[in-house]
XYZ file of N, CA, C and O in Angstrom:
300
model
N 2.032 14.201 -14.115
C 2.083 12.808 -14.468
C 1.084 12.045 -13.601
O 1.149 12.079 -12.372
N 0.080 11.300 -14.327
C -0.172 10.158 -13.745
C 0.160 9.191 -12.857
O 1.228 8.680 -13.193
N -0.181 8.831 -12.107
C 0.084 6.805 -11.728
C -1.251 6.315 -10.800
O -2.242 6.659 -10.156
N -0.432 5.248 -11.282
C -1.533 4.217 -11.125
C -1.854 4.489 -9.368
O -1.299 5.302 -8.629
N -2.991 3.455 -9.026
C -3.228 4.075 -7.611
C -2.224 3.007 -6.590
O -1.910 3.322 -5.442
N -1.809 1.718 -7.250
C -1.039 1.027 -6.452
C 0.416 0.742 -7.237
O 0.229 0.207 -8.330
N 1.365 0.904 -7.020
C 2.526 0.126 -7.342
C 3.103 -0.950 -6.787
O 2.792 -1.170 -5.617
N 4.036 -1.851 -7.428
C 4.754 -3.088 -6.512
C 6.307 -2.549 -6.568
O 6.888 -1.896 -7.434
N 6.731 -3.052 -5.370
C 8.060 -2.293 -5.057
C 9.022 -3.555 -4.563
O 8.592 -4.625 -4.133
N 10.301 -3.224 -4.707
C 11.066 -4.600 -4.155
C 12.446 -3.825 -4.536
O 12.656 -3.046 -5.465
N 13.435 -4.357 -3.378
C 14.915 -3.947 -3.034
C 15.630 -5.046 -2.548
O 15.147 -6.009 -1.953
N 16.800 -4.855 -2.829
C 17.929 -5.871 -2.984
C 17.850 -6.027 -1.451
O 17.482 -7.134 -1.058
N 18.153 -5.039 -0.472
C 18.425 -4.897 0.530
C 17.244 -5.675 1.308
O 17.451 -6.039 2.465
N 16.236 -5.884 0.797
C 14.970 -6.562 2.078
C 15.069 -7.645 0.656
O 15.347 -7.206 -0.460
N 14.860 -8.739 0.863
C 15.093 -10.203 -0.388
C 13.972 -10.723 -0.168
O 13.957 -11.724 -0.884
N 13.139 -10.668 0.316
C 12.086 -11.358 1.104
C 10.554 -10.219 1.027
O 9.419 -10.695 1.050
N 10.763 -9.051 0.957
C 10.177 -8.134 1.192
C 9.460 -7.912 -0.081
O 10.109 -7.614 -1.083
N 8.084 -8.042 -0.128
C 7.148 -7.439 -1.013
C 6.291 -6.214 -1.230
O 5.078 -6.388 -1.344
N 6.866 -4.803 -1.311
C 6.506 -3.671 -1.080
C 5.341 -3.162 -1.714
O 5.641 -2.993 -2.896
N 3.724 -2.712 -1.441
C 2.750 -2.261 -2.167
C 3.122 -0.964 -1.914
O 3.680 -0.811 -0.828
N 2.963 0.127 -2.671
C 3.031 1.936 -2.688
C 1.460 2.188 -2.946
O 1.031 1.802 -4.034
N 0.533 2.819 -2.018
C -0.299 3.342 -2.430
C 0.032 4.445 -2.918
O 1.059 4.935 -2.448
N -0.745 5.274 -4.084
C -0.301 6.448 -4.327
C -0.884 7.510 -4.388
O -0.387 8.572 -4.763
N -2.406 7.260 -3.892
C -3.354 8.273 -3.442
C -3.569 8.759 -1.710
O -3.027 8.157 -0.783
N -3.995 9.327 -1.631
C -4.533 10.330 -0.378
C -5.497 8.848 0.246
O -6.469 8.356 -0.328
N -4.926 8.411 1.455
C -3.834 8.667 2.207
C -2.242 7.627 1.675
O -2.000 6.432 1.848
N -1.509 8.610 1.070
C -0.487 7.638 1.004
C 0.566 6.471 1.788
O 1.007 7.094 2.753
N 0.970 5.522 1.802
C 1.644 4.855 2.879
C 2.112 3.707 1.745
O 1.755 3.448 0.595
N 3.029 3.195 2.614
C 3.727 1.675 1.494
C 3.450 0.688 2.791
O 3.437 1.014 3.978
N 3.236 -0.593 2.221
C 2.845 -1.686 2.819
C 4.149 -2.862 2.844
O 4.834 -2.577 1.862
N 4.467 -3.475 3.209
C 5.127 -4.397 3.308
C 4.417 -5.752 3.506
O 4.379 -6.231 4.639
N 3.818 -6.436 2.400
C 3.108 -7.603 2.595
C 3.839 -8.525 3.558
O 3.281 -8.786 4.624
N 4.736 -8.915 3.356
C 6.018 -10.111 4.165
C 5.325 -9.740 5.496
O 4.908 -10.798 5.967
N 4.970 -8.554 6.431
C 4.859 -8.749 7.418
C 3.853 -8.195 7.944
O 3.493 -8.443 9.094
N 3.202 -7.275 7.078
C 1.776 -5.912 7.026
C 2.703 -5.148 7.910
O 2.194 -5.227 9.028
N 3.630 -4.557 7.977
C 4.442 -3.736 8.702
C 3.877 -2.458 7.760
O 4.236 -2.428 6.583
N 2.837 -1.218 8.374
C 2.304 -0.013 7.170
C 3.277 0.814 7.274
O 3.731 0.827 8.418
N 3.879 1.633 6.434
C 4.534 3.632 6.938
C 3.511 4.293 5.883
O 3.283 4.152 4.681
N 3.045 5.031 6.861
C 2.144 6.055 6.647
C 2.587 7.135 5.712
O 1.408 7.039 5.370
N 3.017 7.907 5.086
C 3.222 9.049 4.097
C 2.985 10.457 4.109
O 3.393 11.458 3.520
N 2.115 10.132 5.067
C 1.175 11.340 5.436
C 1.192 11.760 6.545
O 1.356 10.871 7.381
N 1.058 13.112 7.077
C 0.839 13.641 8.775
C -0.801 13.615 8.444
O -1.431 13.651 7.387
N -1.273 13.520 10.142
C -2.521 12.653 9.977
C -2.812 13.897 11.229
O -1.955 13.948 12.111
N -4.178 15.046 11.336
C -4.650 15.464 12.553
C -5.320 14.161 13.227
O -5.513 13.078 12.673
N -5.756 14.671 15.098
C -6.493 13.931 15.455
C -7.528 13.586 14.650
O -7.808 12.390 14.564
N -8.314 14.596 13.888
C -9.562 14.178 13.322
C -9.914 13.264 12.345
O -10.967 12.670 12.115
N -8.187 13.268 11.507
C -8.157 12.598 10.239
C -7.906 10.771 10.818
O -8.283 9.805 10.155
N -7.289 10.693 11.995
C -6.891 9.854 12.503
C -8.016 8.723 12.471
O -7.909 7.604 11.970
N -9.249 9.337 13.196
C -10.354 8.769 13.344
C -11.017 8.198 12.356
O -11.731 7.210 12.523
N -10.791 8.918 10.965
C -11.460 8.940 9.688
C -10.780 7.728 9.156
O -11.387 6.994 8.375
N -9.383 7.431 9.580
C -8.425 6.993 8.552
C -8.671 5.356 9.094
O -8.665 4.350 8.385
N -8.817 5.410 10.094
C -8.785 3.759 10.818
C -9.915 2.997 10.128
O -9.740 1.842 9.738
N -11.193 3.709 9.963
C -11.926 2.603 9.264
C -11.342 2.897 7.788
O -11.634 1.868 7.178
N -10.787 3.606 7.046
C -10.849 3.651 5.728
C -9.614 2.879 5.354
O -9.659 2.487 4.188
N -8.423 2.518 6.069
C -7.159 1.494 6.490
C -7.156 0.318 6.167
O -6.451 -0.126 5.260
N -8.053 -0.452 6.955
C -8.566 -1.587 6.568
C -9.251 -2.065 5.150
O -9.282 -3.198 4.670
N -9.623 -1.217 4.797
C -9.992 -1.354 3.494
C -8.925 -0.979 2.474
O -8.459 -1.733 1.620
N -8.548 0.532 2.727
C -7.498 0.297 1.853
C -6.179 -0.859 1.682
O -5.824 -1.287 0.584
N -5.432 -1.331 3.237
C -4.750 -2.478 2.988
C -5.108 -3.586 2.458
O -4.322 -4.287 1.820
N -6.361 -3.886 2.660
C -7.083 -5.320 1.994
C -7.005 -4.735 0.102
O -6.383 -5.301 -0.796
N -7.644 -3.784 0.019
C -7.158 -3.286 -1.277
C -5.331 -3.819 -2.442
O -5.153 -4.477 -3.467
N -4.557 -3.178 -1.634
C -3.554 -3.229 -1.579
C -3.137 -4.923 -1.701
O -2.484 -5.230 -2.699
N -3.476 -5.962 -0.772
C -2.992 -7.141 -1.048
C -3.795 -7.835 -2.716
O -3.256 -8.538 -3.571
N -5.023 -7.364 -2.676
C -5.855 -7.507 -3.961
C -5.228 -7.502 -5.239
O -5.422 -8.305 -6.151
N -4.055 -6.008 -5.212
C -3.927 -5.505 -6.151
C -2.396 -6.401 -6.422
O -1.866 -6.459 -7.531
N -1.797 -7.109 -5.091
C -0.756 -7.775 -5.295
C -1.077 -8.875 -5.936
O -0.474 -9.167 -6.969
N -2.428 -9.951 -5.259
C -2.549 -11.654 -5.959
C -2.782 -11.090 -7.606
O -2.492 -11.732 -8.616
N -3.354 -9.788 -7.561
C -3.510 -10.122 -8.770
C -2.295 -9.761 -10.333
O -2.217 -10.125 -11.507
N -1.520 -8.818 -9.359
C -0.582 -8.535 -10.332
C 0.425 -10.051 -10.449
O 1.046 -10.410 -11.450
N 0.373 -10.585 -9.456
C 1.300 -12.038 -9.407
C 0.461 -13.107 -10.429
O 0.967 -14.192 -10.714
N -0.485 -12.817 -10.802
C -1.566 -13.955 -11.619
C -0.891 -13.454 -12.673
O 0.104 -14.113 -12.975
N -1.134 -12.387 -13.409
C -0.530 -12.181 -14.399
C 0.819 -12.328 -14.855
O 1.030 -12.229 -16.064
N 1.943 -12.592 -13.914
C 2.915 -12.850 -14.399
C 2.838 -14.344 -14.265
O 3.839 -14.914 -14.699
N 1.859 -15.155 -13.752
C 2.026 -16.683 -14.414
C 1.190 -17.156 -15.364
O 0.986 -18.345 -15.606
N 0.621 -16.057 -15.996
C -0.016 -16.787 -17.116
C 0.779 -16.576 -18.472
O 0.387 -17.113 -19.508
């Protein structure tokens, strides 16, 4: 099965909490409400290094994929 590369996530239990799921390599879920990341993945030292600049981009990604899924539900 497919999916998409981002999902939006949300639970009764956090009311406040706006969850992004990346779903590619490197996986992790985001918590917009606070940028609080969990990682998904075990990470070597080497990948570690790799992953910090590619992070930043992917989270900025990730909020992208939120304004814009929220546009669409007000039009």
């Amino acid at each position: 099965m497919d999916f998409p590369k981002f999902l939006l996530g949300d639970n009764t239990d956090y009311p406040t909490a706006i969850f992004v799921v990346h779903t590619e390599y490197p996986r992790f879920i985001i918590n917009l409400e606070n940028d609080e990341v969990e990682w998904l993945e075990d990470f070597s030292p080497e990948d570690e290094k790799e992953l910090e600049s590619e992070a930043e981009n992917l989270i900025e990604q990730a909020g992208i994929f939120y304004d814009r899924e929220v546009s669409r539900y007000e039009e």
